[in-house]
Coordinates of C-alpha atoms in Angstrom, one line a residue:
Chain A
X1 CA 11.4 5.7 9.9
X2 CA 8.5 4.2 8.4
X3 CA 8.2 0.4 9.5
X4 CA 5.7 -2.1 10.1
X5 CA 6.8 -5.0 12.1
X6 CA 5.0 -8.2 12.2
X7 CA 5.3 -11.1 14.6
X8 CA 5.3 -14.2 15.1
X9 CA 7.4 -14.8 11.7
X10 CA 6.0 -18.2 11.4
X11 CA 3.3 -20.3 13.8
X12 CA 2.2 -23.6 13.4
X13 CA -1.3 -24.5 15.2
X14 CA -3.8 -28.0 14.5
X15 CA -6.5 -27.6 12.2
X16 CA -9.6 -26.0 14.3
X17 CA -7.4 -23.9 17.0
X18 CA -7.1 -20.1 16.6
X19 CA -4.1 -18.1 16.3
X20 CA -3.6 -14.4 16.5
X21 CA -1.6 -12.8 14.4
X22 CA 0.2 -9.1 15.0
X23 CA 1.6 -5.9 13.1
X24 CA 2.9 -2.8 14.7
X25 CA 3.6 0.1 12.5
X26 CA 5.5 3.2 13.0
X27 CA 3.9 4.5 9.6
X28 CA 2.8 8.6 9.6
X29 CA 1.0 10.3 8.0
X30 CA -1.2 6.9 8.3
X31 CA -4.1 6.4 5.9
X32 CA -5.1 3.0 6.6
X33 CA -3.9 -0.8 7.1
X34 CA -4.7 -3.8 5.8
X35 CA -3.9 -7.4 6.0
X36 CA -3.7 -9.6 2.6
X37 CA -3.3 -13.0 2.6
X38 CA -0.8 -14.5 0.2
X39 CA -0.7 -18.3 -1.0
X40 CA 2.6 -19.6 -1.8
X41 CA 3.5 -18.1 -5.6
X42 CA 0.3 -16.4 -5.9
X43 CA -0.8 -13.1 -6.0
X44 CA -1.8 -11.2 -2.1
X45 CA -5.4 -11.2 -1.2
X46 CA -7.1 -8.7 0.6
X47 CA -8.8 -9.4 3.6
X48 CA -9.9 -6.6 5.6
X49 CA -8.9 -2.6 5.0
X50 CA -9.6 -0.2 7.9
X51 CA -9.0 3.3 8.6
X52 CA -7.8 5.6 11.6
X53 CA -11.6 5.5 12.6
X54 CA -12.1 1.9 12.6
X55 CA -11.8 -0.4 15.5
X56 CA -12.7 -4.0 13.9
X57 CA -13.3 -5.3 11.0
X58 CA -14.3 -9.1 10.4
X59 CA -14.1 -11.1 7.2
X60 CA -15.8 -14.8 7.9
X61 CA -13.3 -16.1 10.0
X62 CA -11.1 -13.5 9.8
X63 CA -11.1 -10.4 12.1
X64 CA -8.8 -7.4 12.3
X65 CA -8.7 -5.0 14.9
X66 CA -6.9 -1.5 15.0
X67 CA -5.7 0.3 17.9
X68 CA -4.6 3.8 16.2
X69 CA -3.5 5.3 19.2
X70 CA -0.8 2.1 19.7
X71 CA -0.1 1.6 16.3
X72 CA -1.1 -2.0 17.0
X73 CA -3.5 -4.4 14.5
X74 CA -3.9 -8.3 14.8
X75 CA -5.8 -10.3 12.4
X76 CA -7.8 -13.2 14.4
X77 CA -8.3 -16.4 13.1
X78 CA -11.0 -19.1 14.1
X79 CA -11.3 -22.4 13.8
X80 CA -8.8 -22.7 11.7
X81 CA -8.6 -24.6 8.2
X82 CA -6.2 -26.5 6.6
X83 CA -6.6 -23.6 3.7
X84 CA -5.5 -20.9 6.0
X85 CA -1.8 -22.4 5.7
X86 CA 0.0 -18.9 3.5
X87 CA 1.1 -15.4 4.2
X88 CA -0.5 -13.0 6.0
X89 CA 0.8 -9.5 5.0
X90 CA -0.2 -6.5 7.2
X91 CA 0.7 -3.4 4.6
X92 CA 0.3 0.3 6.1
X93 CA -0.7 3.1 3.3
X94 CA 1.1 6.5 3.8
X95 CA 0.2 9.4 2.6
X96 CA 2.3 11.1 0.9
X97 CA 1.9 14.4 -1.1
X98 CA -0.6 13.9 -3.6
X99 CA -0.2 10.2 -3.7
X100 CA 0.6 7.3 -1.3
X101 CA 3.0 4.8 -0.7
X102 CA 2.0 1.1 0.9
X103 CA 4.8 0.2 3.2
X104 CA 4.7 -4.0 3.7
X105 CA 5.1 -5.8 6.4
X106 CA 7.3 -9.6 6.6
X107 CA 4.5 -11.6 7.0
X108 CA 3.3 -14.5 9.4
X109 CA 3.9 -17.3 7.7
X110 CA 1.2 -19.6 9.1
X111 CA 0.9 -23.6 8.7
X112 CA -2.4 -25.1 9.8
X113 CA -1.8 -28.7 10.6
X114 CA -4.4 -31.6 10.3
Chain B
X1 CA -15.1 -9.0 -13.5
X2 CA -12.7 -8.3 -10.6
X3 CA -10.1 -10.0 -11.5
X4 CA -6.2 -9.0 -12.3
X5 CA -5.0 -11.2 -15.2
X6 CA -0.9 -11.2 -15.6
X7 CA 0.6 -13.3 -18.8
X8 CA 2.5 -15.5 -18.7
X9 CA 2.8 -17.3 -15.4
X10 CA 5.7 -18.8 -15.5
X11 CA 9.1 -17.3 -17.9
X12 CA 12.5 -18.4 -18.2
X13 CA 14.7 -16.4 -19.9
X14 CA 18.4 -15.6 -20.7
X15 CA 20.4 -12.3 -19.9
X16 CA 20.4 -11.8 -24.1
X17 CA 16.7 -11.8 -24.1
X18 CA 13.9 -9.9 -24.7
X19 CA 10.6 -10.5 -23.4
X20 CA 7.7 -8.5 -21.8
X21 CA 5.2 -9.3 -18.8
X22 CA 1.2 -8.4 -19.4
X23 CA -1.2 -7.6 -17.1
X24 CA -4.9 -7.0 -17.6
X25 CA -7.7 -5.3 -15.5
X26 CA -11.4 -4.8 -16.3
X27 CA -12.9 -3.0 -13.2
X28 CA -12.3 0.5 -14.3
X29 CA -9.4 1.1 -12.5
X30 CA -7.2 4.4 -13.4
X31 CA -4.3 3.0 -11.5
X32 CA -2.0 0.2 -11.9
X33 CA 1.4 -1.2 -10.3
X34 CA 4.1 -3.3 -10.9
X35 CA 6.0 -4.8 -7.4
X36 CA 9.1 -7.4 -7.3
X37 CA 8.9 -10.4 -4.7
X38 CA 11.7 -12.1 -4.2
X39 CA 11.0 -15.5 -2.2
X40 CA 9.9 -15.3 1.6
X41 CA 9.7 -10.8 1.4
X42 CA 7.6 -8.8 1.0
X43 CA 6.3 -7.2 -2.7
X44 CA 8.7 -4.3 -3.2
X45 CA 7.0 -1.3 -5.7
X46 CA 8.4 -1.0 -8.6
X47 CA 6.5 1.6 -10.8
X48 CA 2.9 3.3 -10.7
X49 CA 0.7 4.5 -13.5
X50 CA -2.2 6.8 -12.8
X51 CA -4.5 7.7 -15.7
X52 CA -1.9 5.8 -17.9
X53 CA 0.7 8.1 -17.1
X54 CA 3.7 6.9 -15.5
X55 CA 3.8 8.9 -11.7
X56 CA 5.8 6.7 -9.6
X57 CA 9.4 5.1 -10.7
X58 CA 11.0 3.3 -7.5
X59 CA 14.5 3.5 -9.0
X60 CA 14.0 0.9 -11.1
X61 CA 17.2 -0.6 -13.4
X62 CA 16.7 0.7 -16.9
X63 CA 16.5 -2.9 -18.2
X64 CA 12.9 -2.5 -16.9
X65 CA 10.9 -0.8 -18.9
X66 CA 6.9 -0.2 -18.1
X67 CA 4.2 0.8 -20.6
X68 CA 0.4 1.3 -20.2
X69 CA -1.0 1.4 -23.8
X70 CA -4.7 1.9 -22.0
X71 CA -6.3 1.9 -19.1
X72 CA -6.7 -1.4 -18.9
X73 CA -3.3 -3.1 -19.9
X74 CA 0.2 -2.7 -18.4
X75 CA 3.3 -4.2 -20.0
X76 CA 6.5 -4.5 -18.4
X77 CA 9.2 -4.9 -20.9
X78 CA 12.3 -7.0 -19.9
X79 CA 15.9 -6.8 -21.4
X80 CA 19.4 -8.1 -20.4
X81 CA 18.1 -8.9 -17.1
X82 CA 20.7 -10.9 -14.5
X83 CA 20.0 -13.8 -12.7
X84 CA 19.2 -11.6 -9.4
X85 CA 16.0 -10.5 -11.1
X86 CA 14.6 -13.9 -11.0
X87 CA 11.7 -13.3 -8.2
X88 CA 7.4 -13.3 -8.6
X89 CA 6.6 -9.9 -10.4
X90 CA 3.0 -9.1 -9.4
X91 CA 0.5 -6.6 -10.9
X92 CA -2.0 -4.8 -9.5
X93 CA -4.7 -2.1 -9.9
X94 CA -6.9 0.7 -7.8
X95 CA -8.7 3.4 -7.9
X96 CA -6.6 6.5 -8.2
X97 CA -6.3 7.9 -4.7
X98 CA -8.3 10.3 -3.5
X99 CA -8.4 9.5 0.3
X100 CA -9.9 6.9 2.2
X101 CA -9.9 3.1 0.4
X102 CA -8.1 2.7 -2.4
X103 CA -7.7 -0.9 -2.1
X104 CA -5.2 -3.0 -4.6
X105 CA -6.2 -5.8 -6.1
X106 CA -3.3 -8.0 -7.2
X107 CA -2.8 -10.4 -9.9
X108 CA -1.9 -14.0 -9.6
X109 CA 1.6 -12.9 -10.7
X110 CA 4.2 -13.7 -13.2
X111 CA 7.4 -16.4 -12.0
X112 CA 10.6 -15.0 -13.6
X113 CA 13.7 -17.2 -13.9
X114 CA 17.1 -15.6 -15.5
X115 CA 19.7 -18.0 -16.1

């Protein structure tokens, strides 16, 4: 079954601390992953996008890591800001056929406290 | 420009009505997407166009109907919708795929309320 499982389901850290922030993904045949971040009724985001090859990927304070072999990804943030506070979505592309399908995640609903 | 554009933001509507969503792209993209998000889940795909031919249809009620008059517009047309289709409908647009990145850009999204 195709599923990609995030955790914590919600986290609450003080402005300036950093959190990490995890998806596992049972996804196959995987194409890549990425992380969006969504604002409360807004559209997602993206962030960072990486494929099977790629180990890391950073986006100012944002960085994304991918452990293929796992099936693992966190999205590191630092020194947090009182903007961070939204969704973070980690959404798994599978191939399929011709075409593809992006399988979401629940989100990590993160609140950034002053 | 890389930005998704989706009219109106906000709609309220009754089960009688008509009324249609628009979304509008100006980065060349080939392929665009409607998704449904209901409050605190994820988007759910709805329909895909590729080359403004409809390729993907997620078993989608018939009281949603998508067109894509160009390559740069997509319409979703609304009729005798219930008050469980009241969610955040969200556009987006990529690339066609042809391996590697094909990134989705998403639009600010339209709010939808059915009484």
């Amino acid at each position: 079954k195709n599923q990609v499982e995030q955790s914590p389901q919600s986290l609450i850290i003080l402005e300036g601390k950093n959190c990490t922030l995890q998806c596992n993904y049972t996804v196959s045949p995987f194409s890549n992953l990425r992380w969006y971040k969504q604002d409360t009724g807004r559209g997602p985001v993206s962030l960072t996008i990486m494929t099977f090859s790629e180990n890391t990927k950073s986006n100012g304070r944002y960085t994304a890591t991918l452990d293929a072999d796992t099936k693992q990804s966190s999205l590191h943030i630092t020194a947090s800001q009182l903007s961070d506070s939204a969704s973070y979505i980690c959404v798994v592309t599978k191939k399929r056929d011709s075409s593809y399908k992006l399988i979401f995640g629940s989100g990590t609903r993160l609140l950034v406290r002053p | 420009d890389t930005e998704v554009t989706q009219t109106p933001k906000h709609l309220v509507m009754g089960m009688t009505n008509k009324k249609s969503l628009k979304c509008e792209q100006h980065m060349g993209h080939r392929a665009m997407y409607w998704y449904k998000q209901k409050a605190k889940k994820p988007p759910e795909l709805m329909f895909v166009y590729s080359y403004e031919k409809l390729s993907i249809n997620e078993s989608v009620p018939s009281r949603f109907s998508p067109e894509c008059p160009n390559s740069s517009l997509l319409n979703l047309h609304l009729h005798a919708l219930q008050p469980e289709d009241s969610a955040l409908y969200l556009c987006a647009s990529s690339q066609p795929l042809a391996g590697g990145y094909n990134e989705q850009f998403f639009g600010p999204g339209t709010r939808l309320t059915v009484l």
